[in-house]
Tab-separated table of C-alpha atoms in Angstrom:
chain	number	residue	atom	x	y	z
A	1	THR	CA	6.217	13.069	-4.025
A	2	ARG	CA	9.487	11.606	-2.738
A	3	SER	CA	9.476	13.970	0.239
A	4	LEU	CA	5.894	13.050	1.148
A	5	LEU	CA	6.635	9.327	0.834
A	6	ALA	CA	9.689	9.702	3.059
A	7	CYS	CA	7.499	11.351	5.720
A	8	GLY	CA	4.958	8.529	5.693
A	9	ALA	CA	2.146	10.527	4.044
A	10	THR	CA	-0.945	8.579	2.974
A	11	ILE	CA	-1.874	8.136	-0.684
A	12	HIS	CA	-4.780	10.553	-0.163
A	13	GLU	CA	-2.430	13.225	1.169
A	14	ILE	CA	0.063	12.668	-1.652
A	15	ASN	CA	-2.647	12.850	-4.302
A	16	THR	CA	-4.134	16.002	-2.782
A	17	VAL	CA	-0.822	17.756	-3.380
A	18	ARG	CA	-0.267	16.173	-6.807
A	19	LYS	CA	-3.684	17.226	-8.107
A	20	HIS	CA	-2.981	20.882	-7.453
A	21	LEU	CA	0.362	20.804	-9.243
A	22	SER	CA	-0.643	18.823	-12.340
A	23	THR	CA	-2.141	19.926	-15.639
A	24	ILE	CA	-4.116	16.658	-16.059
A	25	LYS	CA	-4.893	15.319	-12.562
A	26	GLY	CA	-7.872	16.373	-10.461
A	27	GLY	CA	-10.349	16.444	-13.358
A	28	ARG	CA	-8.209	18.623	-15.578
A	29	LEU	CA	-7.886	16.011	-18.347
A	30	ALA	CA	-11.669	15.699	-18.771
A	31	ALA	CA	-12.035	19.477	-18.564
A	32	ALA	CA	-9.444	19.889	-21.323
A	33	ALA	CA	-11.312	17.355	-23.491
A	34	PHE	CA	-14.724	18.981	-22.969
A	35	PRO	CA	-17.137	19.014	-24.794
A	36	ALA	CA	-15.884	15.657	-26.069
A	37	ARG	CA	-17.160	12.597	-24.178
A	38	THR	CA	-14.630	10.602	-22.152
A	39	LEU	CA	-14.838	7.087	-20.682
A	40	THR	CA	-12.365	6.031	-17.989
A	41	LEU	CA	-11.849	2.319	-17.225
A	42	ALA	CA	-9.894	2.210	-13.964
A	43	ILE	CA	-7.997	-0.389	-11.971
A	44	SER	CA	-8.121	0.832	-8.391
A	45	ASP	CA	-4.922	0.899	-6.351
A	46	VAL	CA	-6.295	2.997	-3.491
A	47	PRO	CA	-8.155	1.991	-0.321
A	48	GLY	CA	-11.844	2.727	-0.707
A	49	ASP	CA	-11.754	2.959	-4.534
A	50	ASP	CA	-12.531	6.696	-4.585
A	51	PRO	CA	-12.497	7.748	-8.288
A	52	ALA	CA	-11.066	11.122	-7.288
A	53	THR	CA	-8.059	9.383	-5.722
A	54	ILE	CA	-7.360	6.658	-8.319
A	55	ALA	CA	-4.478	7.994	-10.459
A	56	SER	CA	-5.294	11.355	-8.855
A	57	GLY	CA	-8.622	11.442	-10.716
A	58	PRO	CA	-7.765	12.973	-14.120
A	59	THR	CA	-11.375	12.709	-15.342
A	60	VAL	CA	-13.414	13.268	-12.165
A	61	GLY	CA	-14.062	16.272	-9.956
A	62	ASP	CA	-11.635	17.004	-7.143
A	63	PRO	CA	-13.205	17.608	-3.706
A	64	THR	CA	-9.894	18.767	-2.215
A	65	THR	CA	-8.560	22.327	-2.321
A	66	ARG	CA	-5.245	24.081	-2.810
A	67	ASP	CA	-5.429	25.199	0.826
A	68	GLU	CA	-5.520	21.543	1.865
A	69	ALA	CA	-2.473	20.831	-0.297
A	70	LEU	CA	-0.580	23.658	1.387
A	71	ALA	CA	-1.671	22.433	4.824
A	72	ILE	CA	-0.390	18.915	4.092
A	73	LEU	CA	3.029	20.189	3.054
A	74	ASP	CA	3.132	22.377	6.143
A	75	SER	CA	2.093	19.539	8.476
A	76	PHE	CA	5.091	17.463	7.365
A	77	GLY	CA	7.443	20.444	7.423
A	78	ILE	CA	8.278	20.052	3.735
A	79	GLN	CA	10.087	23.040	2.228
A	80	THR	CA	9.084	23.547	-1.408
A	81	PRO	CA	10.655	25.757	-4.070
A	82	ALA	CA	9.200	29.264	-4.132
A	83	SER	CA	7.596	28.597	-7.528
A	84	ILE	CA	5.546	25.669	-6.144
A	85	ALA	CA	4.446	27.572	-3.057
A	86	SER	CA	3.448	30.539	-5.213
A	87	HIS	CA	1.465	28.322	-7.590
A	88	LEU	CA	-0.430	26.617	-4.760
A	89	ARG	CA	-1.469	30.015	-3.428
A	90	SER	CA	-2.865	31.080	-6.800
A	91	LYS	CA	-6.356	30.421	-8.165
A	92	ALA	CA	-4.779	28.526	-11.082
A	93	ALA	CA	-3.975	25.680	-8.669
A	94	GLU	CA	-7.652	25.010	-7.953
A	95	SER	CA	-8.860	21.964	-9.854
A	96	PRO	CA	-12.462	21.406	-11.082
A	97	PHE	CA	-14.820	20.516	-8.251
A	98	PRO	CA	-17.404	17.698	-8.509
A	99	GLY	CA	-20.364	18.930	-10.548
A	100	ASP	CA	-18.298	21.307	-12.642
A	101	ALA	CA	-19.938	21.791	-16.063
A	102	ALA	CA	-16.664	20.875	-17.792
A	103	LEU	CA	-17.008	17.318	-16.383
A	104	ALA	CA	-20.564	16.744	-17.592
A	105	HIS	CA	-19.515	14.427	-20.440
A	106	SER	CA	-17.102	12.299	-18.397
A	107	GLU	CA	-17.992	8.684	-17.461
A	108	PHE	CA	-15.995	6.602	-14.969
A	109	ARG	CA	-16.013	2.819	-14.381
A	110	ILE	CA	-13.887	0.696	-12.040
A	111	VAL	CA	-12.966	-2.690	-13.546
A	112	ALA	CA	-10.700	-4.203	-10.840
A	113	THR	CA	-10.277	-3.591	-7.106
A	114	ALA	CA	-8.357	-4.748	-4.049
A	115	ALA	CA	-11.628	-6.045	-2.593
A	116	GLY	CA	-12.011	-8.320	-5.611
A	117	ALA	CA	-8.464	-9.618	-5.153
A	118	LEU	CA	-9.089	-10.427	-1.481
A	119	GLU	CA	-12.364	-12.152	-2.322
A	120	ALA	CA	-10.582	-14.326	-4.893
A	121	ALA	CA	-7.840	-15.140	-2.374
A	122	ALA	CA	-10.444	-16.101	0.254
A	123	VAL	CA	-12.126	-18.455	-2.221
A	124	TYR	CA	-8.751	-20.063	-3.035
A	125	VAL	CA	-7.963	-20.501	0.672
A	126	GLY	CA	-11.351	-22.114	1.278
A	127	GLN	CA	-10.942	-24.466	-1.677
A	128	ASN	CA	-7.717	-25.715	-0.099
A	129	GLY	CA	-9.399	-26.579	3.185
A	130	PHE	CA	-8.434	-23.594	5.316
A	131	LYS	CA	-10.428	-20.843	6.988
A	132	ALA	CA	-9.987	-17.363	5.473
A	133	ILE	CA	-10.524	-14.223	7.541
A	134	SER	CA	-10.284	-10.888	5.747
A	135	LEU	CA	-9.528	-7.628	7.524
A	136	GLY	CA	-10.561	-5.756	4.388
A	137	GLU	CA	-8.827	-3.762	1.693
A	138	ARG	CA	-8.648	-0.400	3.467
A	139	ILE	CA	-5.799	-1.098	5.889
A	140	GLU	CA	-3.437	1.872	5.911
A	141	GLY	CA	-0.643	2.996	8.208
A	142	ILE	CA	3.035	2.769	9.051
A	143	ALA	CA	4.321	-0.690	8.066
A	144	THR	CA	5.914	-1.519	11.417
A	145	VAL	CA	2.804	-0.469	13.340
A	146	LEU	CA	0.535	-2.519	11.061
A	147	ALA	CA	2.764	-5.557	11.558
A	148	GLY	CA	2.488	-5.364	15.330
A	149	GLU	CA	-1.265	-4.877	15.206
A	150	GLN	CA	-1.851	-7.712	12.763
A	151	ALA	CA	0.378	-10.108	14.706
A	152	LYS	CA	-1.895	-9.554	17.733
A	153	ILE	CA	-5.054	-9.950	15.643
A	154	PHE	CA	-3.676	-13.165	14.159
A	155	GLU	CA	-3.031	-14.631	17.619
A	156	GLN	CA	-6.564	-13.633	18.701
A	157	LYS	CA	-8.122	-15.300	15.662
A	158	LEU	CA	-6.178	-18.510	16.309
A	159	LEU	CA	-7.463	-18.604	19.886
A	160	ALA	CA	-11.009	-18.017	18.633
A	161	HIS	CA	-10.791	-20.881	16.087
A	162	PRO	CA	-8.865	-23.674	17.853
A	163	GLY	CA	-10.431	-26.514	15.895
A	164	ASP	CA	-9.762	-25.252	12.382
A	165	PRO	CA	-7.253	-27.207	10.271
A	166	GLY	CA	-5.587	-23.962	9.231
A	167	LEU	CA	-6.254	-20.258	9.097
A	168	VAL	CA	-5.227	-17.439	6.747
A	169	LEU	CA	-5.574	-13.777	7.727
A	170	LEU	CA	-5.911	-11.597	4.620
A	171	SER	CA	-5.653	-7.835	4.234
A	172	GLY	CA	-5.080	-5.179	1.622
A	173	GLY	CA	-4.550	-1.458	1.534
A	174	GLU	CA	-1.366	0.540	1.579
A	175	ALA	CA	1.438	0.579	4.113
A	176	THR	CA	3.895	3.445	4.356
A	177	VAL	CA	7.407	3.783	5.762
A	178	ALA	CA	8.840	6.563	7.907
A	179	LEU	CA	12.444	6.696	6.704
A	180	ARG	CA	15.123	6.508	9.380
A	181	GLY	CA	17.966	4.991	7.392
A	182	ALA	CA	19.186	4.534	3.838
A	183	GLY	CA	18.527	0.825	3.413
A	184	LYS	CA	16.837	-1.085	0.587
A	185	GLY	CA	13.296	-2.400	0.398
A	186	GLY	CA	9.735	-1.137	0.496
A	187	PRO	CA	6.698	-0.992	2.801
A	188	ASN	CA	5.754	-4.653	2.304
A	189	GLN	CA	9.257	-5.883	3.057
A	190	GLU	CA	9.456	-3.642	6.132
A	191	TYR	CA	6.038	-4.904	7.262
A	192	LEU	CA	7.209	-8.526	6.970
A	193	LEU	CA	10.448	-7.962	8.844
A	194	ALA	CA	8.521	-6.305	11.691
A	195	LEU	CA	5.971	-9.143	11.546
A	196	ALA	CA	8.700	-11.791	11.765
A	197	ILE	CA	10.052	-10.079	14.881
A	198	ALA	CA	6.551	-9.838	16.399
A	199	LEU	CA	5.721	-13.500	15.681
A	200	ASP	CA	9.149	-14.542	17.007
A	201	GLY	CA	9.435	-17.837	15.163
A	202	ARG	CA	5.879	-18.968	15.808
A	203	PRO	CA	5.574	-22.616	14.662
A	204	ASP	CA	3.580	-23.456	11.535
A	205	THR	CA	3.176	-19.763	10.652
A	206	PHE	CA	4.004	-18.226	7.283
A	207	ALA	CA	3.325	-14.852	5.688
A	208	ILE	CA	3.597	-12.987	2.421
A	209	ALA	CA	3.266	-9.285	1.689
A	210	ALA	CA	3.668	-7.850	-1.781
A	211	ASP	CA	2.648	-4.954	-3.960
A	212	THR	CA	0.429	-6.265	-6.748
A	213	ASP	CA	2.165	-4.067	-9.327
A	214	GLY	CA	5.343	-6.066	-8.758
A	215	ILE	CA	7.318	-3.147	-7.332
A	216	ASP	CA	7.456	-2.622	-3.566
A	217	GLY	CA	8.455	0.970	-2.937
A	218	ALA	CA	11.636	1.759	-4.849
A	219	SER	CA	12.926	-1.828	-4.778
A	220	LYS	CA	13.148	-4.421	-7.552
A	221	ALA	CA	11.071	-6.918	-5.563
A	222	ALA	CA	7.309	-7.141	-5.236
A	223	GLY	CA	7.675	-8.133	-1.584
A	224	ALA	CA	8.876	-11.104	0.437
A	225	VAL	CA	7.855	-14.119	2.511
A	226	ILE	CA	8.557	-15.224	6.073
A	227	THR	CA	8.558	-18.730	7.534
A	228	PRO	CA	8.771	-20.140	11.076
A	229	ASP	CA	12.578	-20.255	10.811
A	230	THR	CA	13.155	-16.783	9.317
A	231	LEU	CA	14.723	-15.356	12.474
A	232	ALA	CA	16.709	-18.540	13.156
A	233	ARG	CA	18.205	-18.513	9.665
A	234	ALA	CA	19.089	-14.844	10.056
A	235	THR	CA	20.777	-15.481	13.398
A	236	ALA	CA	22.795	-18.332	11.884
A	237	LEU	CA	24.127	-15.865	9.310
A	238	GLY	CA	25.036	-13.330	11.985
A	239	MET	CA	22.194	-10.971	11.007
A	240	ASP	CA	20.380	-8.818	13.550
A	241	PRO	CA	16.763	-8.387	12.343
A	242	ARG	CA	16.151	-5.366	14.560
A	243	ALA	CA	19.229	-3.591	13.229
A	244	TYR	CA	18.049	-4.136	9.647
A	245	LEU	CA	14.604	-2.804	10.580
A	246	ALA	CA	16.052	0.246	12.336
A	247	ARG	CA	17.856	1.334	9.170
A	248	ASN	CA	14.947	0.535	6.794
A	249	ASP	CA	16.968	-2.264	5.211
A	250	ALA	CA	14.394	-5.057	4.998
A	251	GLY	CA	15.229	-5.551	1.317
A	252	SER	CA	18.833	-6.507	2.117
A	253	PHE	CA	17.629	-8.745	4.942
A	254	PHE	CA	15.302	-10.791	2.751
A	255	GLU	CA	17.681	-10.764	-0.195
A	256	ARG	CA	20.385	-12.390	1.903
A	257	LEU	CA	17.924	-15.042	3.100
A	258	GLY	CA	16.691	-15.683	-0.443
A	259	ASP	CA	13.135	-14.804	0.555
A	260	LEU	CA	12.319	-11.928	-1.780
A	261	VAL	CA	9.342	-12.241	-4.130
A	262	VAL	CA	10.458	-10.964	-7.525
A	263	THR	CA	7.875	-10.870	-10.303
A	264	GLY	CA	8.870	-7.857	-12.341
A	265	PRO	CA	6.177	-5.322	-13.317
A	266	THR	CA	2.768	-7.033	-13.434
A	267	CYS	CA	1.118	-4.280	-15.508
A	268	THR	CA	-1.741	-4.088	-13.015
A	269	ASN	CA	-2.132	-2.738	-9.491
A	270	VAL	CA	-4.758	-3.307	-6.814
A	271	ASN	CA	-2.478	-2.168	-3.993
A	272	ASP	CA	-0.751	-4.257	-1.327
A	273	PHE	CA	-1.656	-7.886	-0.625
A	274	ARG	CA	-0.888	-9.462	2.747
A	275	ALA	CA	-1.558	-12.954	4.091
A	276	ILE	CA	-0.556	-14.537	7.403
A	277	ALA	CA	-1.121	-18.283	7.406
A	278	TYR	CA	-1.234	-20.919	10.132
A	279	ILE	CA	-0.656	-24.258	8.428
A	280	PRO	CA	-0.114	-27.017	11.011
A	281	HIS	CA	2.662	-29.582	10.605
A	282	VAL	CA	4.335	-27.841	7.665
A	283	GLY	CA	7.115	-25.912	9.329
């Protein structure tokens, strides 16, 4: 898993490999419980809310194959121990497919989603007199690339709504990081540092990005915030934002500025939450 994360693999790719190495994922838990009836109540932390992807689908059929798992590892050039490679080439690695008789008594319900979180955020934004625009909960990709894309979208939306008293661009999904250095932080913190650079101190513009489980990547923070003076404050402290970004050290950057969001584990998870806000005459 660590190797796949370091390569920037998507959650679907990571789970495809996990399901063919686990004794409970990919429908194996329900198959082991059969003929007993099982009921799964799931909180979705994956874009699209596919039951087979949530927690790697321990009680639902797995549409992926061991060949796909091998292909993913090969595409990233990941060298695995001989025992893992041998297992993935064996029939034992194949998990139950959808419709397998061993899954006939398994029921699955989703009780919370990223879409629901964004809808609640949009309602809150509207209640406070601002316009909310949601890009949806399925936004995936490299954190720095997403930041550049969303900075452009944000500028376009502002031009399209010049008379609004304020605007908040919402999005969810899952960002990933392609590791280049050994710094601290996580995808949300890296996204925000890249976003701060892209926005370049834009007046009256603020943003937050955080993982709703309270843990961004391998850091102790859920995420961070940026303000119109983020880059100016960094410069005053002799910090080069681009150098921090180049070594994947967004966590140290925001820690030094005092702009980390630290919640501790929230005991829930509906994936990443991002908001870019234009609030006139605040900062």
